[in-house]
Tab-separated table of C-alpha atoms in Angstrom:
chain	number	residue	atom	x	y	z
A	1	UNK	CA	87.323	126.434	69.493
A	2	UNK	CA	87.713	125.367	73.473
A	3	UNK	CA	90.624	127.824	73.837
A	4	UNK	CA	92.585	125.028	74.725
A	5	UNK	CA	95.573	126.602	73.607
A	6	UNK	CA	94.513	130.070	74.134
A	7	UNK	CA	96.835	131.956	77.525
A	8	UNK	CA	95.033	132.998	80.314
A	9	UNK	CA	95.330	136.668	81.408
A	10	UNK	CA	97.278	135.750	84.412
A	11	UNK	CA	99.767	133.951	81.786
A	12	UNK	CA	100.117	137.153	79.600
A	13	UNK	CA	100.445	139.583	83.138
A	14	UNK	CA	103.506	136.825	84.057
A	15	UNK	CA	105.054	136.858	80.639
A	16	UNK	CA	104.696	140.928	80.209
A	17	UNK	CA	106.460	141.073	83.457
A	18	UNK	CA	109.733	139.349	82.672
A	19	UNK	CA	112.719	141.277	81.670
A	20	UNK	CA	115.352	138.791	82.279
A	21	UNK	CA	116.017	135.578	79.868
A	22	UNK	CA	114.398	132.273	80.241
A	23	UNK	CA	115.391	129.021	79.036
A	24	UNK	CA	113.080	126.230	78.787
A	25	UNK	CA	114.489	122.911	78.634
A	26	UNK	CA	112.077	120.387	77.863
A	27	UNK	CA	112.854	116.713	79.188
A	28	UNK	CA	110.697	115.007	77.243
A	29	UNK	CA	110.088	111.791	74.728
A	30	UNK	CA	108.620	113.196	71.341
A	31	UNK	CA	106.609	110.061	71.155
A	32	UNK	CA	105.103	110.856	74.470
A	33	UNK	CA	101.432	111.270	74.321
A	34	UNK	CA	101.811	114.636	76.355
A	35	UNK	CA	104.389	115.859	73.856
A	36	UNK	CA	102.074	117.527	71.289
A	37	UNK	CA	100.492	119.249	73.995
A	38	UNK	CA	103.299	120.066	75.459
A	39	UNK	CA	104.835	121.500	71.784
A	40	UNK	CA	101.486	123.500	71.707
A	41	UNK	CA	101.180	124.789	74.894
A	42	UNK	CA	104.673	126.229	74.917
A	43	UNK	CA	104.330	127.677	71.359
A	44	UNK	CA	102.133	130.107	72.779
A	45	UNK	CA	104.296	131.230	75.573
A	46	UNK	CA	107.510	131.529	73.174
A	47	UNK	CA	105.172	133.382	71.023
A	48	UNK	CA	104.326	136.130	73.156
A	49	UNK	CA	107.583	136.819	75.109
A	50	UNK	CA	110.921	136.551	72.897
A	51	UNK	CA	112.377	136.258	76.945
A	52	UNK	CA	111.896	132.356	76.666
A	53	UNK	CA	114.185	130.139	74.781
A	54	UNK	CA	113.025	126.678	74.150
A	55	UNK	CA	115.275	123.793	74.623
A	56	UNK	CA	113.847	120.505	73.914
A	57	UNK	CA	115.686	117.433	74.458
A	58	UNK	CA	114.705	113.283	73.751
A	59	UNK	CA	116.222	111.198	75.987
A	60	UNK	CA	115.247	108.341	73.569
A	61	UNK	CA	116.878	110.371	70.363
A	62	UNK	CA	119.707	111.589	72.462
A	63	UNK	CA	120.463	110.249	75.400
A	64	UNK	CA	123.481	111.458	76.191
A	65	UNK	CA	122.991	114.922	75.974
A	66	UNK	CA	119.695	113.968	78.236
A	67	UNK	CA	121.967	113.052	81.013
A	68	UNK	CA	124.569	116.373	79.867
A	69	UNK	CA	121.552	118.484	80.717
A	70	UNK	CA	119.898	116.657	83.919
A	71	UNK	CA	123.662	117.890	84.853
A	72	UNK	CA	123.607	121.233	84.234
A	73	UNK	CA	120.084	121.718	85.697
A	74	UNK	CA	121.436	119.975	88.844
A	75	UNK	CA	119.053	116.869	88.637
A	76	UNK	CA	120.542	114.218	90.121
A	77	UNK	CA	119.656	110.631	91.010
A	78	UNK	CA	117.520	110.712	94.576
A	79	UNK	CA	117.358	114.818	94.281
A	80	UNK	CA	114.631	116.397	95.588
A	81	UNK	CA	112.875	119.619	96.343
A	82	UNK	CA	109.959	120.639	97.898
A	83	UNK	CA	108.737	116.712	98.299
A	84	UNK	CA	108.977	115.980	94.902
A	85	UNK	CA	111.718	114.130	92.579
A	86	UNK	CA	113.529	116.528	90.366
A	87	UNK	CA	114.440	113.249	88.019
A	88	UNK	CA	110.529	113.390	87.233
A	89	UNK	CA	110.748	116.317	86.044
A	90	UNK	CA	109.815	116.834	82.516
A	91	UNK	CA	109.516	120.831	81.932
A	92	UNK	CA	112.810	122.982	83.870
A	93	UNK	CA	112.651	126.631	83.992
A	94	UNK	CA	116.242	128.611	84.447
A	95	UNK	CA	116.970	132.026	84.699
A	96	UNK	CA	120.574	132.212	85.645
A	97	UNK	CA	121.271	129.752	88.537
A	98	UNK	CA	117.693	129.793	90.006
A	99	UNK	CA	115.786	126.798	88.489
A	100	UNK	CA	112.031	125.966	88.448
A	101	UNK	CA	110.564	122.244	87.843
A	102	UNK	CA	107.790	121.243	86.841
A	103	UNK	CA	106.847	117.199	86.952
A	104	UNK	CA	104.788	115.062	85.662
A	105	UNK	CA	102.669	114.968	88.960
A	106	UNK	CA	102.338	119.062	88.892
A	107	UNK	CA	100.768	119.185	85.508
A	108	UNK	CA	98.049	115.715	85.652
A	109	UNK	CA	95.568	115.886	88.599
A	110	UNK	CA	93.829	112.845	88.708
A	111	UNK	CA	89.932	112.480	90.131
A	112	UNK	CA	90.006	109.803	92.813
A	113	UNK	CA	86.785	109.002	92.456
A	114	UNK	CA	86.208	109.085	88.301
A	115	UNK	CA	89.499	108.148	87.661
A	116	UNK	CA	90.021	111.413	85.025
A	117	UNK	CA	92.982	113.220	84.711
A	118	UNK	CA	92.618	117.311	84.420
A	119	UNK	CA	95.592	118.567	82.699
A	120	UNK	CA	96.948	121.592	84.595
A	121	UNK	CA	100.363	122.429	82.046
A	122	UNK	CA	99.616	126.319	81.646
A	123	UNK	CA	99.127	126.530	85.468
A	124	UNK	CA	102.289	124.691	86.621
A	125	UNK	CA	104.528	126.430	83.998
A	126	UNK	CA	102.916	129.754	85.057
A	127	UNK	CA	103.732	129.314	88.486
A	128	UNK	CA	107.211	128.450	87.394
A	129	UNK	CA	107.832	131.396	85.891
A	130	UNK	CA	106.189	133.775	88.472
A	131	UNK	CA	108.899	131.598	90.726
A	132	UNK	CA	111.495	132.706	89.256
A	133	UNK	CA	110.738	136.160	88.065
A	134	UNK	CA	109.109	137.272	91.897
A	135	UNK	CA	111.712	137.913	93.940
A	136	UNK	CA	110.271	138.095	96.892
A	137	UNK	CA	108.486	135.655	99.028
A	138	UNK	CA	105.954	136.244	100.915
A	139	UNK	CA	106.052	134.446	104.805
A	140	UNK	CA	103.324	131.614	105.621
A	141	UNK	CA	103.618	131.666	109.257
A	142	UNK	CA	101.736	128.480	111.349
A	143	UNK	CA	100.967	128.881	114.868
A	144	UNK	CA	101.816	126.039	117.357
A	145	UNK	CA	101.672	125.661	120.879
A	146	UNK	CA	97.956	125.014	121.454
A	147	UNK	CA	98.301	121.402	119.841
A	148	UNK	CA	97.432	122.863	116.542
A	149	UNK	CA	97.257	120.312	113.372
A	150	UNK	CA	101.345	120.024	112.451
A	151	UNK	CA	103.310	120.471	108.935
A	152	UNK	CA	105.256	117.517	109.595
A	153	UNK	CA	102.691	114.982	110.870
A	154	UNK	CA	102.269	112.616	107.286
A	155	UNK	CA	98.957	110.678	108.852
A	156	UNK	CA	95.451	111.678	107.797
A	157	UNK	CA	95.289	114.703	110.436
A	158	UNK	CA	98.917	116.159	109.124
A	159	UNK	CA	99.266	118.783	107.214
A	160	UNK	CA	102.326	117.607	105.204
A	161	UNK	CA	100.532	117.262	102.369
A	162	UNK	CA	99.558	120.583	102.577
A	163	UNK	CA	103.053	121.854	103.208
A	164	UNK	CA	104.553	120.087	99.765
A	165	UNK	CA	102.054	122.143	97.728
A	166	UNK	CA	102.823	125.411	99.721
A	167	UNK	CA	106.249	124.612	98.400
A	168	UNK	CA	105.619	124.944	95.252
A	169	UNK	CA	104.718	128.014	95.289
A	170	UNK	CA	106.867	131.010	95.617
A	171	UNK	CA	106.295	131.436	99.509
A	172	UNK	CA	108.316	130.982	102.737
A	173	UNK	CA	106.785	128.684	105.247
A	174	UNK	CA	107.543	128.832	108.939
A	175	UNK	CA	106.175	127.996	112.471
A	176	UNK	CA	105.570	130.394	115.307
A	177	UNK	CA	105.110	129.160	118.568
A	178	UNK	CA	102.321	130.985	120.510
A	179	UNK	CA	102.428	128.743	123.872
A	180	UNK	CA	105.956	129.814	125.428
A	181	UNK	CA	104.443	133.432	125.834
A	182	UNK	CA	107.369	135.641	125.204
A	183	UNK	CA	107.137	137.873	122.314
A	184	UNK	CA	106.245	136.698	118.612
A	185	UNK	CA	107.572	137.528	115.606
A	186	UNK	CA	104.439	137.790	113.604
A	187	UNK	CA	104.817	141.273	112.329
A	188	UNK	CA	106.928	139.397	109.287
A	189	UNK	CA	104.292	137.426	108.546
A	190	UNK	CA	102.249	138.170	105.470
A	191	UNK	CA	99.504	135.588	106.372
A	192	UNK	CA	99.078	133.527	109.830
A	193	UNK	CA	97.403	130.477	109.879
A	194	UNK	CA	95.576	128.643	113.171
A	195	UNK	CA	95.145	125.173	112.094
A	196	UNK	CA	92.380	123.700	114.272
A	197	UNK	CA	94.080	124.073	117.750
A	198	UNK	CA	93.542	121.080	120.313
A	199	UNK	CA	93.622	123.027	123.695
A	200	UNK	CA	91.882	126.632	123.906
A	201	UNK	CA	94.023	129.728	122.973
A	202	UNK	CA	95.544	131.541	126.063
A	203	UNK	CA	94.658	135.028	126.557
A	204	UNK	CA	98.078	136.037	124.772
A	205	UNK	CA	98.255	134.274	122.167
A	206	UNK	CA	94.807	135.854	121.467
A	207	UNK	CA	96.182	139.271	121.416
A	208	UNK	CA	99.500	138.064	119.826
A	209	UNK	CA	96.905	137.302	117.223
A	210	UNK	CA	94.157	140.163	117.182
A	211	UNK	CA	96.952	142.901	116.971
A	212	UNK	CA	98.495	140.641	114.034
A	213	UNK	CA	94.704	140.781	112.673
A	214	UNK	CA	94.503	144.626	113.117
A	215	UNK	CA	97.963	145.677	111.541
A	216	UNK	CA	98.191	142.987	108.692
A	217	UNK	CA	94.577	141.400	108.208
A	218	UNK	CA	95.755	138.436	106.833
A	219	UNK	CA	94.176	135.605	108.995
A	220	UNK	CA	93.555	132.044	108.010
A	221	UNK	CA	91.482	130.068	111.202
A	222	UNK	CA	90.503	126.560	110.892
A	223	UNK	CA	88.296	126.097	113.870
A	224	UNK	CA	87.609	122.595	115.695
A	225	UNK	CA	85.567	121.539	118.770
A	226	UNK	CA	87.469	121.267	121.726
A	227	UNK	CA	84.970	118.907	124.507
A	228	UNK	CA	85.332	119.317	128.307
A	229	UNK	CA	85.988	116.163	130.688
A	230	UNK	CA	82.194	116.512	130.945
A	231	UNK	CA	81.007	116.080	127.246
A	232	UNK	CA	80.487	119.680	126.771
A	233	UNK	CA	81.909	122.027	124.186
A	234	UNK	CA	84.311	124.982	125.359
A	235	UNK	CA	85.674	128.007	123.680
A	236	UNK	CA	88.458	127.003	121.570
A	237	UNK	CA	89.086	131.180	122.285
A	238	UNK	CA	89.105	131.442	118.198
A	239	UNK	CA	85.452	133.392	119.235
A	240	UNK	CA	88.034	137.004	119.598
A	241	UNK	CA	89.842	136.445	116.207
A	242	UNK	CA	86.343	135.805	114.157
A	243	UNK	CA	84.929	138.758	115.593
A	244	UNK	CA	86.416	141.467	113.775
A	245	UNK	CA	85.145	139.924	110.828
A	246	UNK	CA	81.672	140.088	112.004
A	247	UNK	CA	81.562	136.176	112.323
A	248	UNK	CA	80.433	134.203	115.702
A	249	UNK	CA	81.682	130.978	116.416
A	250	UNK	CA	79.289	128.352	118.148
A	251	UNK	CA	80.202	126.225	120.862
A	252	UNK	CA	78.374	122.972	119.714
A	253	UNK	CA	78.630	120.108	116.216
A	254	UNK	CA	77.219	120.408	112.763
A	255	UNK	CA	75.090	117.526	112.409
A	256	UNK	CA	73.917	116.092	109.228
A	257	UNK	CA	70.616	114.924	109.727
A	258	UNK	CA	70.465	113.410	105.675
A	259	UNK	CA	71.679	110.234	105.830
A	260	UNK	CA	72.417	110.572	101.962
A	261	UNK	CA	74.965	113.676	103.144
A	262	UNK	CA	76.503	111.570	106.246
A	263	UNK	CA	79.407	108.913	106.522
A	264	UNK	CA	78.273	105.692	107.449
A	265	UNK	CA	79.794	105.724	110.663
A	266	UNK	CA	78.782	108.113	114.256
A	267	UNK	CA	76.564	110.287	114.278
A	268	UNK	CA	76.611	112.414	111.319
A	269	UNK	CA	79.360	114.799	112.711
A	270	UNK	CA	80.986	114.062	109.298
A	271	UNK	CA	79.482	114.709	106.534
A	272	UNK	CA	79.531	115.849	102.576
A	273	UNK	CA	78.967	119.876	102.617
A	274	UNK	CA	76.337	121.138	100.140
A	275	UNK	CA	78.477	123.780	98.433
A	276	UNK	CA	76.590	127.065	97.325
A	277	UNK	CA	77.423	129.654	94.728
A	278	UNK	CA	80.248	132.194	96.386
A	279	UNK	CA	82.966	133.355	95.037
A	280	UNK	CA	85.104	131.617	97.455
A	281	UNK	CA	83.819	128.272	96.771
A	282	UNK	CA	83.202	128.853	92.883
A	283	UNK	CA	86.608	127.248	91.972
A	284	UNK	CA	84.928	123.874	93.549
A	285	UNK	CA	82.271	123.847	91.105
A	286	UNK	CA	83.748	122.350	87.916
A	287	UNK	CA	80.588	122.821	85.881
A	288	UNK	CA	78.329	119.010	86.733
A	289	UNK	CA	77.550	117.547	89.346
A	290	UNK	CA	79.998	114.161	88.275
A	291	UNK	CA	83.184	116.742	88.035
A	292	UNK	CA	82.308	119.265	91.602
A	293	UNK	CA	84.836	118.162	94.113
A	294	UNK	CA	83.248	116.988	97.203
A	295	UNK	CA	84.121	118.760	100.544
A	296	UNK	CA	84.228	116.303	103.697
A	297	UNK	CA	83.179	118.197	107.081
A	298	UNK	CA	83.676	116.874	110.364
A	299	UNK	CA	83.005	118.191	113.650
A	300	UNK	CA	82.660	121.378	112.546
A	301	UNK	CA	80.837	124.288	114.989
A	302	UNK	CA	78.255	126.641	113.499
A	303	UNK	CA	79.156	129.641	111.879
A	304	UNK	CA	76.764	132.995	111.737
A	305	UNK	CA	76.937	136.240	111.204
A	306	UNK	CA	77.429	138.439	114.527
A	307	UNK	CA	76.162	141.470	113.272
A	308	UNK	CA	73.352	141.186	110.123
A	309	UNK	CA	74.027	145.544	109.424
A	310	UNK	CA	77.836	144.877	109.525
A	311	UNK	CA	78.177	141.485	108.228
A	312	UNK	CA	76.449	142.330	105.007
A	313	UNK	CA	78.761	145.681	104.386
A	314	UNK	CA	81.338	143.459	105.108
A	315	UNK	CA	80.278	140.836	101.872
């Protein structure tokens, strides 16, 4: 009655769309308490594409060929991928010699703050099999050379964390470097993302970036605040790339004047964003108010819309 079983249309499009054998080989106790799930979940995939052969194997009823197929699906004590341990893997999708895992971490999110685990088992194996079957991979590119936030930094400002789910996903990351000023190669790149630069753009990498933004249109900005020696705020020169879009970028600090909204600490530049109906922020809205995910803002500049005639054509 909750559909809990029930594929998603984005399920069905995937499994209409392979043509190729796929062998599922389930890792997996059958005392497990995901197991039945698991059995269910799967029964409706191999029901609707004869492409997908199930292979389920106990490593507590058969151990050894457990470890004879870790071996064939080249999982291997300390072997990784993506940031994640293949040996936790539980699901492993094959087609040929590509391979697609899916762990234990991929299919449980857990609520830091409740504690409750959201079981995501249709999405990971989904974006397995889109893996696999999509050939091609589209190219994340990530701008540096303005001190912009870095895919290898793993503190609380790093966007490595970031980067490991990116992985999963049937995408090529790379890093273009806008501050040497020669010539970029951002005509490959399918979407480019400035992640909260440090320093203000130079002039060039602004046009590097509007031309990319005129031919492509695939822009992802994270803006910051970038203060003077004097206290005051300064184009982060983000202000050319949000103007196509009809959007003006202030040169000041959201502050949060309800103390319920604000951390403890400063002055209320960070703070818990009220998040309104839109279909970009729907997916954060999980039905109650004890299951919405909470967005944290900090020093974030004002956002408005340049042009009220042109803005609203553009929504």
């Amino acid at each position: 009655s909750d559909r809990r079983y029930t594929l998603s249309n984005v399920t069905r499009e995937t499994l209409s769309a392979i043509h190729e054998p796929i062998g599922v080989h389930v890792l997996l106790s059958r005392t497990d308490t995901i197991a039945p799930t698991v059995q269910q979940v799967l029964a409706s995939y191999t029901s609707f594409s004869r492409q997908l052969t199930l292979h389920w194997v106990d490593p507590d009823r058969d151990p050894g060929q457990f470890l004879a197929t870790e071996a064939e699906l080249g999982i291997a004590a300390g072997a990784s991928k993506n940031g994640k341990s293949l040996s936790d893997s539980i699901i492993v999708l094959a087609r040929g010699k590509n391979r697609s895992y899916v762990t234990t971490d991929d299919i449980a999110v857990v609520d830091p703050e409740t504690g409750e685990s959201e079981l995501r088992l249709e999405q990971s194996i989904t974006r397995g099999l889109r893996q696999l079957n999509d050939t091609s991979r589209p190219l994340v590119c990530f701008t540096q050379g303005h001190r912009e936030l870095n895919l290898q930094d793993e503190g609380p400002t790093g966007l490595s964390e970031w980067r490991a789910r990116l992985g999963r996903e049937p995408v090529e990351l790379t890093t273009i470097d806008l501050g040497a000023g020669k010539q970029a190669e951002l005509k490959r790149c399918q979407l480019v993302i400035v992640a909260a630069p440090d320093i203000p753009l130079s002039t060039w990498a602004q046009e590097q970036l509007q031309a990319h933004l005129l031919q492509v249109g695939s822009l992802l900005v994270l803006s910051n605040t970038i203060p003077d020696e004097s206290g005051q705020i300064r184009s982060t020169g983000l202000d050319s790339l949000a103007s196509p879009a009809t959007v003006s970028i202030g040169r000041n600090v959201v502050v949060e004047q309800d103390e319920s909204q604000r951390l403890p600490d400063g002055f209320g530049e960070s703070f818990f964003a009220q998040i309104s109906d839109h279909a970009v922020t729907r997916a954060l809205n999980r039905g109650t108010a004890e299951r919405s995910l909470r967005v944290l803002i900090s020093l974030a500049p004002t956002l408005s819309i340049a042009d009220e005639e042109i803005g609203r054509a553009h929504v």
